[in-house]
């Protein structure tokens, strides 16, 4: 059996390629426009379509091979294999340059049979594994050993997406991830918990941590250029009809180890959905470890967190620009004015100003009590931490209608503008006092940095801002109208009649994850 036939027999096959599908649709539209194109019967119409497709195939065979390569280069990778198979069914292999590269570039398997077929083929023809750059397993029912064999046979894998259920034992997962994949640029792991361990009481969570070996293995990988990683655990339906219950499929300490691991030190996008679990505190840095220092896109949907958690998270991850918090029950019972306060604390860390006042009071108390040889600033100015947030995606309860959503968004913009005005006032005061004797300006340390000043007041210390260029950069005035894009559509907004905000965090995520989970 040929490679093309073996793959097409195992994979869902669309019998027409993109080119021939377009021609068929165009032909059918012409038939409809002319009342079946003037044919006297449906049989004549069918004959007309067949003649048109025959002419199309004849036209395809006359095209130069380079044009087919250009066409295939423009096909989305997830459709590339099926389009290549379609062309190979009507053209000779020499008409498509480097056809193996197109055929194997992105393997997308949706059935257990296709996994076994590919494993069997690569065992016989291992060189074909060199062409595979992207591999996605999109089925829960599979031969686990065959799936692992396939992944481990790919020497230069760049993109890996797996559906992992209870059939993957901890030993399977250790075998799969025990060795780093240095070329990997995208990793997506979707877990389905074992429904048989469901417990009806929130106070009787099962001590089940079936998937911990995945986090443990990944946390042990060395530093690598892995821009995007997704770890999603599906919700388990409550058999009694009540809301879904969270399961302990992971020990959260392992999650903390992964977030601070060398592997994620250069990660820009992280999707981490652990339903009903309080995971934010495991994503915050300490004096001894840096957490997600380069993260710009973060999706924590379905987790459990408060508005205070969000504020702390934003200011411990200063590069974070896009935050998705769908179905986190943040504001299910919140009043309208709570949205303004939430926006204010998203923009400005709520404790930073109190911290400055505390230090200055202690400096005043020290006064002339400074010991010989040791001096203290007369006064300190702290440049507050401000959020880099550009998009925020949230869910609101179903009963919140369009008018109510507009009110909530207006309150958010008001709170954000008030915080910007306060920030501008603080930096203006810092500029005025910069030349005063005994007044020192400090900033908060960046991720992975430990300040060498005021360590007696904060475990991470503070960093003195002595450089004029750095001061100018950190004390720039913000525009009160430059508010982040806030989207309240949730994951299923269009299904519920709620349009997504233009340029929202959901659209950013769709481009990164190449799915709509």
PDB file of N, CA, C and O in Angstrom, residues 268-273 279-280 283 292 295-303 305-317 319-328 330-331 342-343 345-347 387-395 412 416 484-491 500 503-509 512-513:
ATOM      1  N   UNK A 268       6.499  33.164  26.394  1.00  0.00           N
ATOM      2  CA  UNK A 268       5.739  34.409  26.257  1.00  0.00           C
ATOM      3  C   UNK A 268       4.237  34.212  26.470  1.00  0.00           C
ATOM      4  O   UNK A 268       3.556  35.140  26.906  1.00  0.00           O
ATOM      5  N   UNK A 269       3.732  33.029  26.143  1.00  0.00           N
ATOM      6  CA  UNK A 269       2.291  32.781  26.228  1.00  0.00           C
ATOM      7  C   UNK A 269       2.042  31.502  27.014  1.00  0.00           C
ATOM      8  O   UNK A 269       2.623  30.454  26.703  1.00  0.00           O
ATOM      9  N   UNK A 270       1.168  31.595  28.029  1.00  0.00           N
ATOM     10  CA  UNK A 270       0.839  30.432  28.861  1.00  0.00           C
ATOM     11  C   UNK A 270      -0.671  30.355  29.033  1.00  0.00           C
ATOM     12  O   UNK A 270      -1.312  31.330  29.452  1.00  0.00           O
ATOM     13  N   UNK A 271      -1.227  29.207  28.685  1.00  0.00           N
ATOM     14  CA  UNK A 271      -2.645  28.936  28.973  1.00  0.00           C
ATOM     15  C   UNK A 271      -2.677  27.838  30.030  1.00  0.00           C
ATOM     16  O   UNK A 271      -2.234  26.729  29.801  1.00  0.00           O
ATOM     17  N   UNK A 272      -3.225  28.179  31.190  1.00  0.00           N
ATOM     18  CA  UNK A 272      -3.214  27.274  32.324  1.00  0.00           C
ATOM     19  C   UNK A 272      -4.626  27.219  32.913  1.00  0.00           C
ATOM     20  O   UNK A 272      -5.029  28.095  33.672  1.00  0.00           O
ATOM     21  N   UNK A 273      -5.359  26.200  32.537  1.00  0.00           N
ATOM     22  CA  UNK A 273      -6.753  26.069  32.990  1.00  0.00           C
ATOM     23  C   UNK A 273      -6.883  24.833  33.869  1.00  0.00           C
ATOM     24  O   UNK A 273      -6.902  23.710  33.377  1.00  0.00           O
ATOM     25  N   UNK A 279      -4.861  28.814  41.882  1.00  0.00           N
ATOM     26  CA  UNK A 279      -3.513  28.600  41.360  1.00  0.00           C
ATOM     27  C   UNK A 279      -2.656  29.860  41.344  1.00  0.00           C
ATOM     28  O   UNK A 279      -1.442  29.770  41.150  1.00  0.00           O
ATOM     29  N   UNK A 280      -3.256  31.036  41.576  1.00  0.00           N
ATOM     30  CA  UNK A 280      -2.500  32.280  41.425  1.00  0.00           C
ATOM     31  C   UNK A 280      -1.324  32.349  42.394  1.00  0.00           C
ATOM     32  O   UNK A 280      -0.227  32.795  42.043  1.00  0.00           O
ATOM     33  N   UNK A 283       1.910  31.151  41.235  1.00  0.00           N
ATOM     34  CA  UNK A 283       2.506  31.828  40.082  1.00  0.00           C
ATOM     35  C   UNK A 283       3.175  33.139  40.472  1.00  0.00           C
ATOM     36  O   UNK A 283       3.483  33.956  39.611  1.00  0.00           O
ATOM     37  N   UNK A 292       7.821  33.056  35.552  1.00  0.00           N
ATOM     38  CA  UNK A 292       7.314  33.547  34.269  1.00  0.00           C
ATOM     39  C   UNK A 292       7.834  34.952  33.957  1.00  0.00           C
ATOM     40  O   UNK A 292       7.061  35.886  33.716  1.00  0.00           O
ATOM     41  N   UNK A 295       6.518  36.500  30.488  1.00  0.00           N
ATOM     42  CA  UNK A 295       5.152  36.195  30.049  1.00  0.00           C
ATOM     43  C   UNK A 295       4.428  37.471  29.614  1.00  0.00           C
ATOM     44  O   UNK A 295       4.468  38.496  30.292  1.00  0.00           O
ATOM     45  N   UNK A 296       3.778  37.413  28.454  1.00  0.00           N
ATOM     46  CA  UNK A 296       2.985  38.539  27.955  1.00  0.00           C
ATOM     47  C   UNK A 296       1.521  38.157  27.748  1.00  0.00           C
ATOM     48  O   UNK A 296       0.655  39.031  27.722  1.00  0.00           O
ATOM     49  N   UNK A 297       1.242  36.860  27.581  1.00  0.00           N
ATOM     50  CA  UNK A 297      -0.127  36.379  27.388  1.00  0.00           C
ATOM     51  C   UNK A 297      -0.392  35.289  28.421  1.00  0.00           C
ATOM     52  O   UNK A 297       0.360  34.317  28.499  1.00  0.00           O
ATOM     53  N   UNK A 298      -1.465  35.452  29.205  1.00  0.00           N
ATOM     54  CA  UNK A 298      -1.776  34.487  30.259  1.00  0.00           C
ATOM     55  C   UNK A 298      -3.276  34.214  30.275  1.00  0.00           C
ATOM     56  O   UNK A 298      -4.089  35.142  30.331  1.00  0.00           O
ATOM     57  N   UNK A 299      -3.634  32.945  30.215  1.00  0.00           N
ATOM     58  CA  UNK A 299      -5.035  32.510  30.258  1.00  0.00           C
ATOM     59  C   UNK A 299      -5.207  31.594  31.461  1.00  0.00           C
ATOM     60  O   UNK A 299      -4.666  30.491  31.498  1.00  0.00           O
ATOM     61  N   UNK A 300      -5.959  32.063  32.462  1.00  0.00           N
ATOM     62  CA  UNK A 300      -6.227  31.279  33.670  1.00  0.00           C
ATOM     63  C   UNK A 300      -7.713  30.953  33.787  1.00  0.00           C
ATOM     64  O   UNK A 300      -8.236  30.794  34.893  1.00  0.00           O
ATOM     65  N   UNK A 301      -8.403  30.857  32.698  1.00  0.00           N
ATOM     66  CA  UNK A 301      -9.846  30.610  32.704  1.00  0.00           C
ATOM     67  C   UNK A 301     -10.178  29.350  33.490  1.00  0.00           C
ATOM     68  O   UNK A 301      -9.401  28.388  33.515  1.00  0.00           O
ATOM     69  N   UNK A 302     -11.339  29.378  34.122  1.00  0.00           N
ATOM     70  CA  UNK A 302     -11.949  28.303  34.931  1.00  0.00           C
ATOM     71  C   UNK A 302     -11.302  28.141  36.298  1.00  0.00           C
ATOM     72  O   UNK A 302     -11.784  27.368  37.113  1.00  0.00           O
ATOM     73  N   UNK A 303     -10.205  28.843  36.585  1.00  0.00           N
ATOM     74  CA  UNK A 303      -9.589  28.728  37.909  1.00  0.00           C
ATOM     75  C   UNK A 303     -10.363  29.589  38.909  1.00  0.00           C
ATOM     76  O   UNK A 303     -11.276  30.333  38.552  1.00  0.00           O
ATOM     77  N   UNK A 305     -10.182  32.602  41.573  1.00  0.00           N
ATOM     78  CA  UNK A 305      -9.364  33.721  42.009  1.00  0.00           C
ATOM     79  C   UNK A 305     -10.243  34.930  42.316  1.00  0.00           C
ATOM     80  O   UNK A 305     -11.401  34.997  41.903  1.00  0.00           O
ATOM     81  N   UNK A 306      -9.689  35.885  43.071  1.00  0.00           N
ATOM     82  CA  UNK A 306     -10.398  37.091  43.470  1.00  0.00           C
ATOM     83  C   UNK A 306      -9.809  38.299  42.753  1.00  0.00           C
ATOM     84  O   UNK A 306      -8.759  38.209  42.105  1.00  0.00           O
ATOM     85  N   UNK A 307     -10.475  39.456  42.889  1.00  0.00           N
ATOM     86  CA  UNK A 307      -9.938  40.672  42.272  1.00  0.00           C
ATOM     87  C   UNK A 307      -8.590  41.052  42.890  1.00  0.00           C
ATOM     88  O   UNK A 307      -7.720  41.590  42.208  1.00  0.00           O
ATOM     89  N   UNK A 308      -8.398  40.761  44.184  1.00  0.00           N
ATOM     90  CA  UNK A 308      -7.103  41.021  44.812  1.00  0.00           C
ATOM     91  C   UNK A 308      -6.025  40.141  44.190  1.00  0.00           C
ATOM     92  O   UNK A 308      -4.900  40.599  43.950  1.00  0.00           O
ATOM     93  N   UNK A 309      -6.348  38.877  43.890  1.00  0.00           N
ATOM     94  CA  UNK A 309      -5.401  37.991  43.207  1.00  0.00           C
ATOM     95  C   UNK A 309      -4.983  38.575  41.861  1.00  0.00           C
ATOM     96  O   UNK A 309      -3.802  38.516  41.495  1.00  0.00           O
ATOM     97  N   UNK A 310      -5.948  39.136  41.136  1.00  0.00           N
ATOM     98  CA  UNK A 310      -5.660  39.684  39.813  1.00  0.00           C
ATOM     99  C   UNK A 310      -4.692  40.853  39.925  1.00  0.00           C
ATOM    100  O   UNK A 310      -3.719  40.965  39.158  1.00  0.00           O
ATOM    101  N   UNK A 311      -4.932  41.744  40.900  1.00  0.00           N
ATOM    102  CA  UNK A 311      -4.048  42.895  41.091  1.00  0.00           C
ATOM    103  C   UNK A 311      -2.626  42.443  41.420  1.00  0.00           C
ATOM    104  O   UNK A 311      -1.650  42.936  40.847  1.00  0.00           O
ATOM    105  N   UNK A 312      -2.495  41.497  42.330  1.00  0.00           N
ATOM    106  CA  UNK A 312      -1.165  40.997  42.692  1.00  0.00           C
ATOM    107  C   UNK A 312      -0.482  40.345  41.500  1.00  0.00           C
ATOM    108  O   UNK A 312       0.728  40.512  41.282  1.00  0.00           O
ATOM    109  N   UNK A 313      -1.253  39.603  40.723  1.00  0.00           N
ATOM    110  CA  UNK A 313      -0.691  38.905  39.570  1.00  0.00           C
ATOM    111  C   UNK A 313      -0.159  39.902  38.540  1.00  0.00           C
ATOM    112  O   UNK A 313       0.953  39.756  38.022  1.00  0.00           O
ATOM    113  N   UNK A 314      -0.955  40.937  38.256  1.00  0.00           N
ATOM    114  CA  UNK A 314      -0.561  41.908  37.238  1.00  0.00           C
ATOM    115  C   UNK A 314       0.732  42.625  37.612  1.00  0.00           C
ATOM    116  O   UNK A 314       1.555  42.940  36.742  1.00  0.00           O
ATOM    117  N   UNK A 315       0.906  42.880  38.885  1.00  0.00           N
ATOM    118  CA  UNK A 315       2.072  43.664  39.287  1.00  0.00           C
ATOM    119  C   UNK A 315       3.276  42.801  39.640  1.00  0.00           C
ATOM    120  O   UNK A 315       4.374  43.318  39.821  1.00  0.00           O
ATOM    121  N   UNK A 316       3.091  41.489  39.694  1.00  0.00           N
ATOM    122  CA  UNK A 316       4.241  40.599  39.834  1.00  0.00           C
ATOM    123  C   UNK A 316       4.720  40.107  38.469  1.00  0.00           C
ATOM    124  O   UNK A 316       5.805  39.538  38.358  1.00  0.00           O
ATOM    125  N   UNK A 317       3.911  40.345  37.428  1.00  0.00           N
ATOM    126  CA  UNK A 317       4.284  39.994  36.052  1.00  0.00           C
ATOM    127  C   UNK A 317       4.232  41.271  35.211  1.00  0.00           C
ATOM    128  O   UNK A 317       3.271  41.511  34.466  1.00  0.00           O
ATOM    129  N   UNK A 319       5.429  42.372  32.528  1.00  0.00           N
ATOM    130  CA  UNK A 319       5.361  42.341  31.061  1.00  0.00           C
ATOM    131  C   UNK A 319       4.033  41.792  30.547  1.00  0.00           C
ATOM    132  O   UNK A 319       3.825  41.718  29.335  1.00  0.00           O
ATOM    133  N   UNK A 320       3.144  41.426  31.434  1.00  0.00           N
ATOM    134  CA  UNK A 320       1.879  40.811  31.033  1.00  0.00           C
ATOM    135  C   UNK A 320       0.983  41.834  30.325  1.00  0.00           C
ATOM    136  O   UNK A 320       0.631  42.870  30.878  1.00  0.00           O
ATOM    137  N   UNK A 321       0.596  41.516  29.084  1.00  0.00           N
ATOM    138  CA  UNK A 321      -0.203  42.434  28.266  1.00  0.00           C
ATOM    139  C   UNK A 321      -1.617  41.908  27.985  1.00  0.00           C
ATOM    140  O   UNK A 321      -2.521  42.696  27.726  1.00  0.00           O
ATOM    141  N   UNK A 322      -1.795  40.603  28.001  1.00  0.00           N
ATOM    142  CA  UNK A 322      -3.100  40.029  27.665  1.00  0.00           C
ATOM    143  C   UNK A 322      -3.462  38.996  28.730  1.00  0.00           C
ATOM    144  O   UNK A 322      -2.750  38.008  28.915  1.00  0.00           O
ATOM    145  N   UNK A 323      -4.591  39.213  29.404  1.00  0.00           N
ATOM    146  CA  UNK A 323      -5.025  38.333  30.492  1.00  0.00           C
ATOM    147  C   UNK A 323      -6.448  37.855  30.213  1.00  0.00           C
ATOM    148  O   UNK A 323      -7.358  38.667  30.002  1.00  0.00           O
ATOM    149  N   UNK A 324      -6.645  36.536  30.205  1.00  0.00           N
ATOM    150  CA  UNK A 324      -7.953  35.932  29.945  1.00  0.00           C
ATOM    151  C   UNK A 324      -8.412  35.212  31.212  1.00  0.00           C
ATOM    152  O   UNK A 324      -7.714  34.319  31.710  1.00  0.00           O
ATOM    153  N   UNK A 325      -9.585  35.603  31.722  1.00  0.00           N
ATOM    154  CA  UNK A 325     -10.106  35.052  32.980  1.00  0.00           C
ATOM    155  C   UNK A 325     -11.565  34.645  32.817  1.00  0.00           C
ATOM    156  O   UNK A 325     -12.425  35.008  33.622  1.00  0.00           O
ATOM    157  N   UNK A 326     -11.865  33.883  31.803  1.00  0.00           N
ATOM    158  CA  UNK A 326     -13.244  33.439  31.571  1.00  0.00           C
ATOM    159  C   UNK A 326     -13.659  32.408  32.617  1.00  0.00           C
ATOM    160  O   UNK A 326     -12.873  31.534  32.996  1.00  0.00           O
ATOM    161  N   UNK A 327     -14.899  32.510  33.066  1.00  0.00           N
ATOM    162  CA  UNK A 327     -15.509  31.536  33.980  1.00  0.00           C
ATOM    163  C   UNK A 327     -14.695  31.346  35.264  1.00  0.00           C
ATOM    164  O   UNK A 327     -14.501  30.229  35.731  1.00  0.00           O
ATOM    165  N   UNK A 328     -14.222  32.455  35.793  1.00  0.00           N
ATOM    166  CA  UNK A 328     -13.520  32.442  37.082  1.00  0.00           C
ATOM    167  C   UNK A 328     -14.411  32.958  38.210  1.00  0.00           C
ATOM    168  O   UNK A 328     -13.947  33.097  39.345  1.00  0.00           O
ATOM    169  N   UNK A 330     -15.458  35.855  38.914  1.00  0.00           N
ATOM    170  CA  UNK A 330     -14.873  37.033  39.552  1.00  0.00           C
ATOM    171  C   UNK A 330     -15.926  38.019  40.042  1.00  0.00           C
ATOM    172  O   UNK A 330     -15.846  38.519  41.162  1.00  0.00           O
ATOM    173  N   UNK A 331     -16.897  38.315  39.185  1.00  0.00           N
ATOM    174  CA  UNK A 331     -17.840  39.380  39.504  1.00  0.00           C
ATOM    175  C   UNK A 331     -19.291  38.916  39.414  1.00  0.00           C
ATOM    176  O   UNK A 331     -20.170  39.678  39.034  1.00  0.00           O
ATOM    177  N   UNK A 342     -11.871  47.763  40.836  1.00  0.00           N
ATOM    178  CA  UNK A 342     -11.074  46.692  40.239  1.00  0.00           C
ATOM    179  C   UNK A 342     -10.127  47.256  39.192  1.00  0.00           C
ATOM    180  O   UNK A 342      -8.923  46.918  39.165  1.00  0.00           O
ATOM    181  N   UNK A 343     -10.623  48.132  38.315  1.00  0.00           N
ATOM    182  CA  UNK A 343      -9.783  48.734  37.276  1.00  0.00           C
ATOM    183  C   UNK A 343      -8.657  49.554  37.896  1.00  0.00           C
ATOM    184  O   UNK A 343      -7.511  49.524  37.426  1.00  0.00           O
ATOM    185  N   UNK A 345      -7.137  49.125  40.738  1.00  0.00           N
ATOM    186  CA  UNK A 345      -6.091  48.275  41.292  1.00  0.00           C
ATOM    187  C   UNK A 345      -5.421  47.402  40.237  1.00  0.00           C
ATOM    188  O   UNK A 345      -4.327  46.878  40.487  1.00  0.00           O
ATOM    189  N   UNK A 346      -6.063  47.246  39.079  1.00  0.00           N
ATOM    190  CA  UNK A 346      -5.372  46.607  37.954  1.00  0.00           C
ATOM    191  C   UNK A 346      -4.275  47.529  37.419  1.00  0.00           C
ATOM    192  O   UNK A 346      -3.194  47.072  37.028  1.00  0.00           O
ATOM    193  N   UNK A 347      -4.558  48.826  37.401  1.00  0.00           N
ATOM    194  CA  UNK A 347      -3.586  49.797  36.901  1.00  0.00           C
ATOM    195  C   UNK A 347      -2.471  50.047  37.910  1.00  0.00           C
ATOM    196  O   UNK A 347      -1.277  50.025  37.582  1.00  0.00           O
ATOM    197  N   UNK A 387       0.561  48.473  35.558  1.00  0.00           N
ATOM    198  CA  UNK A 387       0.295  47.324  34.701  1.00  0.00           C
ATOM    199  C   UNK A 387       0.597  47.651  33.246  1.00  0.00           C
ATOM    200  O   UNK A 387       0.354  48.761  32.771  1.00  0.00           O
ATOM    201  N   UNK A 388       1.118  46.656  32.532  1.00  0.00           N
ATOM    202  CA  UNK A 388       1.320  46.777  31.080  1.00  0.00           C
ATOM    203  C   UNK A 388       0.117  46.240  30.322  1.00  0.00           C
ATOM    204  O   UNK A 388       0.169  46.075  29.100  1.00  0.00           O
ATOM    205  N   UNK A 389      -0.977  45.982  31.008  1.00  0.00           N
ATOM    206  CA  UNK A 389      -2.143  45.308  30.438  1.00  0.00           C
ATOM    207  C   UNK A 389      -2.718  46.064  29.245  1.00  0.00           C
ATOM    208  O   UNK A 389      -2.956  47.267  29.307  1.00  0.00           O
ATOM    209  N   UNK A 390      -2.965  45.318  28.145  1.00  0.00           N
ATOM    210  CA  UNK A 390      -3.590  45.907  26.959  1.00  0.00           C
ATOM    211  C   UNK A 390      -4.947  45.282  26.664  1.00  0.00           C
ATOM    212  O   UNK A 390      -5.792  45.895  26.022  1.00  0.00           O
ATOM    213  N   UNK A 391      -5.168  44.030  27.081  1.00  0.00           N
ATOM    214  CA  UNK A 391      -6.491  43.418  26.923  1.00  0.00           C
ATOM    215  C   UNK A 391      -6.812  42.619  28.175  1.00  0.00           C
ATOM    216  O   UNK A 391      -5.933  42.011  28.782  1.00  0.00           O
ATOM    217  N   UNK A 392      -8.090  42.625  28.541  1.00  0.00           N
ATOM    218  CA  UNK A 392      -8.586  41.850  29.681  1.00  0.00           C
ATOM    219  C   UNK A 392      -9.891  41.189  29.258  1.00  0.00           C
ATOM    220  O   UNK A 392     -10.827  41.863  28.812  1.00  0.00           O
ATOM    221  N   UNK A 393      -9.955  39.883  29.382  1.00  0.00           N
ATOM    222  CA  UNK A 393     -11.145  39.133  28.971  1.00  0.00           C
ATOM    223  C   UNK A 393     -11.768  38.481  30.193  1.00  0.00           C
ATOM    224  O   UNK A 393     -11.097  37.756  30.928  1.00  0.00           O
ATOM    225  N   UNK A 394     -13.058  38.750  30.390  1.00  0.00           N
ATOM    226  CA  UNK A 394     -13.785  38.248  31.548  1.00  0.00           C
ATOM    227  C   UNK A 394     -15.123  37.677  31.113  1.00  0.00           C
ATOM    228  O   UNK A 394     -15.632  37.996  30.042  1.00  0.00           O
ATOM    229  N   UNK A 395     -15.712  36.861  31.981  1.00  0.00           N
ATOM    230  CA  UNK A 395     -17.080  36.389  31.768  1.00  0.00           C
ATOM    231  C   UNK A 395     -17.996  37.071  32.776  1.00  0.00           C
ATOM    232  O   UNK A 395     -17.590  37.343  33.911  1.00  0.00           O
ATOM    233  N   UNK A 412     -15.366  50.499  34.441  1.00  0.00           N
ATOM    234  CA  UNK A 412     -13.969  50.057  34.361  1.00  0.00           C
ATOM    235  C   UNK A 412     -13.102  51.170  33.796  1.00  0.00           C
ATOM    236  O   UNK A 412     -12.020  51.460  34.325  1.00  0.00           O
ATOM    237  N   UNK A 416      -9.985  53.082  35.674  1.00  0.00           N
ATOM    238  CA  UNK A 416      -8.655  53.089  35.069  1.00  0.00           C
ATOM    239  C   UNK A 416      -8.146  54.524  34.905  1.00  0.00           C
ATOM    240  O   UNK A 416      -6.977  54.820  35.214  1.00  0.00           O
ATOM    241  N   UNK A 484      -7.144  49.517  28.589  1.00  0.00           N
ATOM    242  CA  UNK A 484      -7.114  48.206  27.922  1.00  0.00           C
ATOM    243  C   UNK A 484      -8.459  47.863  27.279  1.00  0.00           C
ATOM    244  O   UNK A 484      -9.518  48.334  27.707  1.00  0.00           O
ATOM    245  N   UNK A 485      -8.397  47.025  26.258  1.00  0.00           N
ATOM    246  CA  UNK A 485      -9.610  46.483  25.644  1.00  0.00           C
ATOM    247  C   UNK A 485     -10.184  45.424  26.590  1.00  0.00           C
ATOM    248  O   UNK A 485      -9.506  44.462  26.930  1.00  0.00           O
ATOM    249  N   UNK A 486     -11.419  45.634  27.033  1.00  0.00           N
ATOM    250  CA  UNK A 486     -12.074  44.688  27.940  1.00  0.00           C
ATOM    251  C   UNK A 486     -13.171  43.964  27.165  1.00  0.00           C
ATOM    252  O   UNK A 486     -14.034  44.592  26.559  1.00  0.00           O
ATOM    253  N   UNK A 487     -13.108  42.632  27.173  1.00  0.00           N
ATOM    254  CA  UNK A 487     -14.098  41.809  26.464  1.00  0.00           C
ATOM    255  C   UNK A 487     -14.872  40.979  27.480  1.00  0.00           C
ATOM    256  O   UNK A 487     -14.277  40.294  28.317  1.00  0.00           O
ATOM    257  N   UNK A 488     -16.197  41.038  27.408  1.00  0.00           N
ATOM    258  CA  UNK A 488     -17.060  40.298  28.333  1.00  0.00           C
ATOM    259  C   UNK A 488     -17.788  39.147  27.647  1.00  0.00           C
ATOM    260  O   UNK A 488     -18.766  38.620  28.171  1.00  0.00           O
ATOM    261  N   UNK A 489     -17.301  38.752  26.471  1.00  0.00           N
ATOM    262  CA  UNK A 489     -18.011  37.730  25.694  1.00  0.00           C
ATOM    263  C   UNK A 489     -17.786  36.321  26.230  1.00  0.00           C
ATOM    264  O   UNK A 489     -18.608  35.431  26.006  1.00  0.00           O
ATOM    265  N   UNK A 490     -16.684  36.090  26.919  1.00  0.00           N
ATOM    266  CA  UNK A 490     -16.392  34.740  27.390  1.00  0.00           C
ATOM    267  C   UNK A 490     -15.988  33.824  26.252  1.00  0.00           C
ATOM    268  O   UNK A 490     -15.853  34.238  25.098  1.00  0.00           O
ATOM    269  N   UNK A 491     -15.825  32.553  26.562  1.00  0.00           N
ATOM    270  CA  UNK A 491     -15.381  31.584  25.564  1.00  0.00           C
ATOM    271  C   UNK A 491     -16.447  31.305  24.520  1.00  0.00           C
ATOM    272  O   UNK A 491     -16.138  30.983  23.380  1.00  0.00           O
ATOM    273  N   UNK A 500     -17.552  39.681  20.500  1.00  0.00           N
ATOM    274  CA  UNK A 500     -16.242  39.937  21.096  1.00  0.00           C
ATOM    275  C   UNK A 500     -15.808  41.370  20.790  1.00  0.00           C
ATOM    276  O   UNK A 500     -16.106  41.916  19.721  1.00  0.00           O
ATOM    277  N   UNK A 503     -10.112  43.275  18.698  1.00  0.00           N
ATOM    278  CA  UNK A 503      -8.744  43.165  19.187  1.00  0.00           C
ATOM    279  C   UNK A 503      -8.634  42.633  20.598  1.00  0.00           C
ATOM    280  O   UNK A 503      -7.635  42.867  21.285  1.00  0.00           O
ATOM    281  N   UNK A 504      -9.636  41.880  21.057  1.00  0.00           N
ATOM    282  CA  UNK A 504      -9.646  41.401  22.447  1.00  0.00           C
ATOM    283  C   UNK A 504      -8.650  40.270  22.651  1.00  0.00           C
ATOM    284  O   UNK A 504      -8.074  39.719  21.702  1.00  0.00           O
ATOM    285  N   UNK A 505      -8.458  39.897  23.925  1.00  0.00           N
ATOM    286  CA  UNK A 505      -7.504  38.854  24.265  1.00  0.00           C
ATOM    287  C   UNK A 505      -7.875  37.498  23.704  1.00  0.00           C
ATOM    288  O   UNK A 505      -7.001  36.653  23.471  1.00  0.00           O
ATOM    289  N   UNK A 506      -9.179  37.261  23.489  1.00  0.00           N
ATOM    290  CA  UNK A 506      -9.589  35.985  22.891  1.00  0.00           C
ATOM    291  C   UNK A 506      -8.981  35.827  21.495  1.00  0.00           C
ATOM    292  O   UNK A 506      -8.473  34.759  21.144  1.00  0.00           O
ATOM    293  N   UNK A 507      -9.030  36.893  20.697  1.00  0.00           N
ATOM    294  CA  UNK A 507      -8.481  36.810  19.337  1.00  0.00           C
ATOM    295  C   UNK A 507      -6.971  36.629  19.360  1.00  0.00           C
ATOM    296  O   UNK A 507      -6.403  35.936  18.512  1.00  0.00           O
ATOM    297  N   UNK A 508      -6.307  37.243  20.352  1.00  0.00           N
ATOM    298  CA  UNK A 508      -4.866  37.031  20.502  1.00  0.00           C
ATOM    299  C   UNK A 508      -4.589  35.548  20.779  1.00  0.00           C
ATOM    300  O   UNK A 508      -3.686  34.942  20.193  1.00  0.00           O
ATOM    301  N   UNK A 509      -5.399  34.962  21.672  1.00  0.00           N
ATOM    302  CA  UNK A 509      -5.235  33.550  21.995  1.00  0.00           C
ATOM    303  C   UNK A 509      -5.525  32.630  20.825  1.00  0.00           C
ATOM    304  O   UNK A 509      -4.818  31.628  20.628  1.00  0.00           O
ATOM    305  N   UNK A 512      -2.520  32.294  18.727  1.00  0.00           N
ATOM    306  CA  UNK A 512      -1.406  31.577  19.349  1.00  0.00           C
ATOM    307  C   UNK A 512      -1.693  30.083  19.442  1.00  0.00           C
ATOM    308  O   UNK A 512      -0.881  29.242  19.043  1.00  0.00           O
ATOM    309  N   UNK A 513      -2.892  29.748  19.959  1.00  0.00           N
ATOM    310  CA  UNK A 513      -3.183  28.339  20.258  1.00  0.00           C
ATOM    311  C   UNK A 513      -3.754  27.588  19.066  1.00  0.00           C
ATOM    312  O   UNK A 513      -3.822  26.350  19.078  1.00  0.00           O
TER     313      UNK A 513
END
